[in-house]
Short mmCIF file of C-alpha atoms in Angstrom, two decimals:
data_model
loop_
_atom_site.label_atom_id
_atom_site.label_comp_id
_atom_site.label_asym_id
_atom_site.label_seq_id
_atom_site.Cartn_x
_atom_site.Cartn_y
_atom_site.Cartn_z
CA MET Q 17 -136.12 -148.82 109.12
CA SER Q 18 -139.08 -146.41 109.29
CA GLU Q 19 -138.66 -142.93 110.78
CA PRO Q 20 -140.99 -143.50 113.78
CA VAL Q 21 -139.03 -146.61 114.75
CA THR Q 22 -135.73 -144.74 114.37
CA VAL Q 23 -136.99 -141.89 116.57
CA ALA Q 24 -138.26 -144.38 119.17
CA LEU Q 25 -134.89 -146.14 119.30
CA GLU Q 26 -133.06 -142.82 119.57
CA THR Q 27 -135.37 -141.77 122.39
CA LEU Q 28 -134.68 -145.02 124.28
CA HIS Q 29 -130.95 -144.58 123.75
CA LEU Q 30 -131.02 -141.06 125.20
CA LEU Q 31 -133.33 -142.13 128.04
CA ALA Q 32 -130.76 -144.78 128.93
CA ALA Q 33 -127.99 -142.15 128.88
CA ALA Q 34 -130.03 -139.94 131.23
CA LEU Q 35 -130.69 -142.83 133.62
CA VAL Q 36 -127.02 -143.86 133.64
CA SER Q 37 -126.03 -140.33 134.65
CA ALA Q 38 -128.73 -140.24 137.33
CA GLU Q 39 -127.52 -143.57 138.73
CA ARG Q 40 -124.10 -141.97 139.16
CA GLY Q 41 -125.77 -139.27 141.25
CA TRP Q 42 -125.55 -136.67 138.48
CA PRO Q 43 -128.78 -134.64 138.14
CA VAL Q 44 -129.86 -134.33 134.51
CA ILE Q 45 -131.87 -131.90 132.41
CA PRO Q 46 -133.40 -132.39 128.94
CA LEU Q 47 -131.69 -130.49 126.13
CA HIS Q 48 -133.36 -129.75 122.81
CA PRO Q 49 -133.15 -132.76 120.45
CA GLY Q 50 -129.98 -132.57 118.39
CA ALA Q 51 -128.81 -129.45 120.22
CA LYS Q 52 -127.02 -128.25 123.37
CA ARG Q 53 -129.59 -125.75 124.69
CA PRO Q 54 -131.81 -126.66 127.66
CA SER Q 55 -135.44 -127.27 126.81
CA GLY Q 56 -138.07 -125.08 128.39
CA HIS Q 57 -138.42 -121.31 128.49
CA PRO Q 58 -135.70 -118.74 129.26
CA GLU Q 59 -136.06 -116.45 132.26
CA ARG Q 60 -137.04 -113.47 130.08
CA ASP Q 61 -140.11 -115.39 128.86
CA CYS Q 62 -141.01 -117.03 132.18
CA PRO Q 63 -144.82 -117.12 132.69
CA ARG Q 64 -144.36 -117.35 136.50
CA THR Q 65 -146.86 -120.20 136.58
CA GLY Q 66 -146.67 -123.93 137.22
CA ARG Q 67 -143.18 -124.95 138.38
CA CYS Q 68 -142.14 -121.28 138.18
CA ALA Q 69 -145.05 -119.95 140.25
CA SER Q 70 -142.71 -118.84 143.03
CA GLY Q 71 -140.00 -117.59 140.66
CA HIS Q 72 -138.20 -118.75 137.55
CA ARG Q 73 -136.53 -122.14 137.96
CA THR Q 74 -133.24 -122.41 136.14
CA PRO Q 75 -132.14 -125.61 134.38
CA GLU Q 76 -129.75 -126.25 137.27
CA GLN Q 77 -132.66 -126.04 139.73
CA ARG Q 78 -134.80 -128.33 137.58
CA ALA Q 79 -132.13 -131.03 137.21
CA THR Q 80 -133.10 -134.35 138.76
CA THR Q 81 -131.97 -137.89 139.49
CA ASP Q 82 -135.56 -139.13 139.98
CA PRO Q 83 -136.11 -142.06 137.54
CA ASP Q 84 -139.85 -141.38 137.31
CA LEU Q 85 -139.33 -137.76 136.31
CA ILE Q 86 -136.65 -138.79 133.83
CA HIS Q 87 -138.91 -141.41 132.24
CA ALA Q 88 -141.69 -138.84 131.96
CA ALA Q 89 -139.44 -136.21 130.37
CA TRP Q 90 -137.89 -138.57 127.80
CA ALA Q 91 -141.11 -140.46 127.07
CA SER Q 92 -142.03 -138.71 123.85
CA ARG Q 93 -139.01 -136.84 122.48
CA PRO Q 94 -135.35 -137.70 121.90
CA TYR Q 95 -134.00 -135.03 124.21
CA ASN Q 96 -130.25 -134.74 124.52
CA VAL Q 97 -128.93 -135.10 128.07
CA GLY Q 98 -127.42 -132.31 130.12
CA ILE Q 99 -125.66 -132.88 133.46
CA ALA Q 100 -125.95 -130.09 136.05
CA THR Q 101 -122.32 -130.10 137.11
CA GLY Q 102 -122.63 -128.11 140.35
CA PRO Q 103 -125.34 -130.26 142.00
CA ALA Q 104 -123.52 -133.36 140.66
CA GLY Q 105 -120.41 -132.43 142.62
CA LEU Q 106 -118.46 -132.25 139.38
CA LEU Q 107 -116.05 -129.89 137.72
CA VAL Q 108 -115.67 -130.62 134.01
CA VAL Q 109 -112.70 -129.21 132.12
CA ASP Q 110 -113.81 -128.43 128.55
CA LEU Q 111 -110.91 -128.60 126.10
CA ASP Q 112 -112.25 -126.97 122.95
CA VAL Q 113 -110.85 -126.64 119.42
CA PRO Q 114 -110.19 -123.33 117.63
CA LYS Q 115 -113.03 -121.83 115.64
CA PRO Q 116 -112.68 -121.68 111.82
CA GLU Q 117 -112.25 -117.90 111.91
CA GLU Q 118 -109.32 -118.07 114.35
CA GLN Q 119 -105.69 -117.85 113.30
CA GLU Q 120 -104.52 -121.01 111.57
CA GLY Q 121 -102.42 -123.16 113.86
CA ALA Q 122 -103.71 -121.62 117.09
CA PRO Q 123 -103.34 -124.14 119.96
CA ASP Q 124 -106.40 -126.17 120.87
CA GLY Q 125 -107.56 -126.74 124.43
CA ALA Q 126 -105.71 -130.04 124.78
CA THR Q 127 -102.42 -128.39 123.78
CA SER Q 128 -103.00 -125.52 126.20
CA PHE Q 129 -103.90 -127.94 128.99
CA ASN Q 130 -100.80 -130.05 128.33
CA ALA Q 131 -98.70 -126.90 128.61
CA LEU Q 132 -100.48 -126.03 131.86
CA CYS Q 133 -99.67 -129.48 133.28
CA GLU Q 134 -96.03 -129.16 132.24
CA ARG Q 135 -95.73 -125.76 133.90
CA ALA Q 136 -97.15 -127.23 137.09
CA GLY Q 137 -94.83 -130.25 136.87
CA GLN Q 138 -97.84 -132.57 136.82
CA PRO Q 139 -98.94 -135.38 134.47
CA PHE Q 140 -102.03 -135.09 132.29
CA PRO Q 141 -104.76 -136.37 134.67
CA LEU Q 142 -106.32 -139.79 134.12
CA THR Q 143 -110.06 -139.52 134.61
CA TYR Q 144 -113.43 -140.17 132.96
CA ARG Q 145 -113.29 -138.41 129.60
CA VAL Q 146 -115.83 -137.68 126.87
CA ARG Q 147 -114.97 -136.83 123.26
CA THR Q 148 -117.14 -134.09 121.77
CA PRO Q 149 -118.40 -134.04 118.15
CA SER Q 150 -116.18 -131.06 117.32
CA GLY Q 151 -113.03 -132.93 118.36
CA GLY Q 152 -112.75 -131.46 121.86
CA GLN Q 153 -112.68 -133.26 125.20
CA HIS Q 154 -114.51 -133.11 128.52
CA LEU Q 155 -112.45 -134.16 131.55
CA TYR Q 156 -114.63 -135.02 134.56
CA PHE Q 157 -113.46 -134.45 138.14
CA THR Q 158 -115.17 -134.62 141.52
CA THR Q 159 -114.91 -131.38 143.47
CA PRO Q 160 -113.28 -131.13 146.92
CA PRO Q 161 -115.72 -131.35 149.86
CA GLY Q 162 -116.96 -127.99 151.04
CA THR Q 163 -116.01 -126.11 147.87
CA ARG Q 164 -118.36 -124.39 145.44
CA LEU Q 165 -116.43 -123.78 142.25
CA LYS Q 166 -118.04 -121.74 139.50
CA CYS Q 167 -117.77 -121.98 135.72
CA THR Q 168 -114.81 -120.27 134.08
CA VAL Q 169 -114.07 -119.17 130.52
CA LYS Q 170 -110.42 -119.39 129.41
CA LYS Q 171 -109.25 -118.78 132.97
CA LEU Q 172 -106.82 -121.70 132.68
CA GLY Q 173 -105.69 -120.92 129.14
CA PRO Q 174 -106.79 -120.60 125.51
CA HIS Q 175 -109.73 -122.86 124.63
CA ILE Q 176 -110.00 -124.18 128.20
CA ASP Q 177 -113.33 -123.61 129.96
CA THR Q 178 -114.68 -125.27 133.09
CA ARG Q 179 -118.23 -126.23 134.05
CA ALA Q 180 -119.26 -126.34 137.71
CA TRP Q 181 -121.91 -124.41 139.66
CA GLY Q 182 -124.06 -122.33 137.35
CA GLY Q 183 -123.47 -124.55 134.32
CA TYR Q 184 -124.00 -127.91 132.73
CA VAL Q 185 -122.25 -130.27 130.34
CA VAL Q 186 -123.65 -132.37 127.50
CA ALA Q 187 -123.56 -136.04 128.50
CA ALA Q 188 -122.14 -138.94 126.51
CA GLY Q 189 -124.73 -140.43 124.16
CA SER Q 190 -126.14 -137.06 123.12
CA THR Q 191 -125.97 -136.12 119.45
CA THR Q 192 -125.72 -132.94 117.39
CA PRO Q 193 -125.48 -132.46 113.60
CA GLN Q 194 -121.68 -132.73 114.03
CA GLY Q 195 -121.85 -136.17 115.63
CA THR Q 196 -122.14 -137.94 118.97
CA TYR Q 197 -120.65 -137.29 122.40
CA GLU Q 198 -118.71 -140.48 123.11
CA VAL Q 199 -116.91 -141.87 126.15
CA ALA Q 200 -113.20 -141.75 125.31
CA GLU Q 201 -111.92 -142.94 128.70
CA ALA Q 202 -114.28 -145.07 130.78
CA THR Q 203 -112.22 -144.98 133.97
CA ALA Q 204 -113.57 -143.69 137.29
CA VAL Q 205 -114.01 -139.96 137.79
CA ALA Q 206 -110.88 -138.70 139.56
CA PRO Q 207 -110.82 -136.09 142.32
CA LEU Q 208 -109.92 -132.62 141.08
CA PRO Q 209 -106.12 -132.33 141.44
CA GLY Q 210 -105.08 -129.94 144.18
CA TRP Q 211 -102.87 -127.86 141.89
CA LEU Q 212 -105.76 -127.39 139.47
CA ALA Q 213 -108.18 -126.51 142.25
CA ALA Q 214 -105.67 -123.91 143.46
CA LEU Q 215 -105.57 -122.25 140.03
CA LEU Q 216 -109.36 -122.12 139.91
CA THR Q 217 -109.69 -120.62 143.38
CA GLU Q 218 -107.00 -117.93 143.02
CA PRO Q 219 -108.32 -114.42 143.68
CA VAL Q 220 -109.55 -112.70 140.56
CA LYS Q 221 -107.45 -109.64 141.32
CA PRO Q 222 -103.84 -109.79 142.54
CA ALA Q 223 -103.07 -108.03 145.83
CA GLN Q 224 -100.98 -105.52 143.91
CA ALA Q 225 -100.98 -105.37 140.14
CA PRO Q 226 -97.47 -105.31 138.68
CA ALA Q 227 -96.56 -101.90 137.28
CA LEU Q 228 -96.07 -101.56 133.55
CA THR Q 229 -92.53 -100.34 132.85
CA ARG Q 230 -91.01 -98.80 129.76
CA VAL Q 231 -89.13 -101.28 127.56
CA TRP Q 232 -85.57 -100.48 126.50
CA ASP Q 233 -84.27 -103.74 124.98
CA GLY Q 234 -84.71 -104.44 121.26
CA THR Q 235 -85.14 -102.38 118.11
CA LYS Q 236 -87.30 -99.27 118.13
CA ALA Q 237 -90.07 -100.98 116.11
CA ALA Q 238 -90.08 -103.97 118.45
CA ARG Q 239 -90.16 -101.79 121.55
CA THR Q 240 -92.99 -99.71 120.12
CA ALA Q 241 -95.00 -102.82 119.26
CA LEU Q 242 -94.45 -104.33 122.69
CA GLU Q 243 -95.47 -101.17 124.54
CA ARG Q 244 -98.56 -100.82 122.32
CA GLU Q 245 -99.65 -104.43 122.89
CA CYS Q 246 -99.04 -104.17 126.64
CA ALA Q 247 -101.43 -101.20 126.68
CA VAL Q 248 -104.00 -103.22 124.69
CA VAL Q 249 -103.76 -106.11 127.17
CA ALA Q 250 -103.98 -103.84 130.21
CA ALA Q 251 -107.20 -102.29 128.86
CA ALA Q 252 -108.92 -105.65 128.15
CA GLY Q 253 -112.15 -106.58 129.90
CA GLU Q 254 -113.52 -109.96 130.98
CA GLY Q 255 -115.11 -112.52 128.65
CA GLY Q 256 -116.03 -112.56 124.97
CA PRO Q 257 -113.81 -112.19 121.88
CA GLY Q 258 -112.21 -109.11 123.43
CA GLY Q 259 -111.74 -110.74 126.83
CA ARG Q 260 -108.54 -110.66 128.84
CA ASN Q 261 -107.16 -114.07 127.92
CA ASN Q 262 -108.06 -113.79 124.22
CA THR Q 263 -106.52 -110.33 124.07
CA LEU Q 264 -103.41 -111.55 125.88
CA TYR Q 265 -102.96 -114.38 123.37
CA ARG Q 266 -103.44 -112.16 120.32
CA SER Q 267 -101.10 -109.47 121.60
CA ALA Q 268 -98.45 -112.01 122.56
CA CYS Q 269 -98.65 -113.46 119.02
CA LYS Q 270 -98.12 -110.03 117.48
CA VAL Q 271 -95.01 -109.28 119.52
CA ALA Q 272 -93.67 -112.84 119.29
CA ARG Q 273 -92.91 -112.19 115.62
CA PHE Q 274 -90.27 -109.68 116.66
CA VAL Q 275 -88.74 -112.36 118.90
CA ALA Q 276 -88.69 -114.81 115.97
CA TRP Q 277 -87.02 -112.20 113.78
CA GLY Q 278 -84.34 -111.54 116.44
CA HIS Q 279 -85.45 -107.94 117.01
CA ILE Q 280 -86.07 -108.25 120.75
CA PRO Q 281 -85.17 -110.78 123.49
CA ARG Q 282 -87.85 -113.30 124.38
CA HIS Q 283 -87.50 -112.72 128.13
CA THR Q 284 -88.10 -108.99 127.61
CA VAL Q 285 -91.37 -109.67 125.82
CA GLU Q 286 -92.52 -112.32 128.29
CA GLU Q 287 -91.85 -110.15 131.34
CA ALA Q 288 -93.65 -107.11 129.91
CA ILE Q 289 -96.68 -109.01 128.57
CA GLN Q 290 -96.87 -111.00 131.84
CA ALA Q 291 -97.06 -107.79 133.84
CA ALA Q 292 -99.76 -106.41 131.56
CA GLY Q 293 -101.79 -109.62 131.83
CA GLU Q 294 -101.56 -109.76 135.61
CA SER Q 295 -102.61 -106.11 135.84
CA THR Q 296 -106.03 -107.13 134.45
CA GLY Q 297 -106.59 -109.67 137.22
CA LEU Q 298 -105.47 -112.79 135.36
CA SER Q 299 -103.40 -115.13 137.52
CA ALA Q 300 -99.67 -115.50 136.97
CA ALA Q 301 -100.21 -119.13 135.89
CA GLU Q 302 -102.86 -118.17 133.33
CA CYS Q 303 -100.61 -115.51 131.85
CA ARG Q 304 -97.57 -117.78 131.65
CA THR Q 305 -99.53 -120.53 129.90
CA THR Q 306 -101.16 -118.19 127.38
CA ILE Q 307 -97.95 -116.33 126.58
CA ARG Q 308 -95.99 -119.55 126.23
CA SER Q 309 -98.55 -120.99 123.78
CA ALA Q 310 -98.46 -117.86 121.65
CA MET Q 311 -94.68 -117.53 121.77
CA GLU Q 312 -93.95 -121.14 120.87
CA TRP Q 313 -96.39 -121.17 117.96
CA ILE Q 314 -95.16 -117.93 116.38
CA THR Q 315 -91.42 -118.55 116.90
CA ALA Q 316 -91.79 -122.03 115.37
CA HIS Q 317 -93.71 -120.83 112.29
CA ALA Q 318 -92.19 -117.46 111.37
CA THR Q 319 -90.86 -117.79 107.81
CA PRO Q 320 -87.37 -116.74 106.68
CA ARG Q 321 -88.94 -114.24 104.28
CA GLU Q 322 -90.78 -112.60 107.17
CA ALA Q 323 -87.63 -112.53 109.25
CA ALA Q 324 -85.64 -110.78 106.52
#
């Protein structure tokens, strides 16, 4: 099959994916072919002309369900399809996989989300689900009426992000060099569970941050390590590789080794790290889930030689 014919078929396939989303009432935006970035110019390079004459229009503002506009946009290029989650009335839970440079055996988003469900005493939700090329998952939910949830990064746990107002998600049918976004569960989109909505709407800062207390249980080396890691967690900022949740996970892993070696009680570590995590503004549920993931991985994989 010749290249022009292949491109034409790919373009029709992606046009169909965009129209299917629009028929669901989900406004769409064109993403660069084979990529996840929105097409068009960024705000820093906005010419303030044409559609941006009265101010830069973000991808979320440009998203549309108009079939004519969609046909026009996808007429000549095989754009990937982005869904503007906020205007679509959606919250999408993005369960990602660890990056190659991360610690081997670190829990993926699905594992963290399963742990979160277990802690809440709730089943893993059944809803429309898309499998990503990297091996992750997108769980689609409709948002409660009258709410305006924003995107979050690792707020719910390691490798769990959410897309809502201010963000977008790559739709099924789109492709990247890694592969294709595919529908893994074609059921109806479920309403966002109340317990999950509650976690996402918790205040960023607790009313009163728990005080960090000196640790007395355990060996001197274990106590020193725990106090040091609690200080590291308490000083963490928001977002990025050094963000609060990432820092909490790494520090919990470091101290969990002492638990595995029998040098300090698990409850002592969990209570101290929990207090440090909550002092940064992370919710109690976020801290419990992150600490539990780190603790269970390290205690299950510490070798006898290390423990000696």
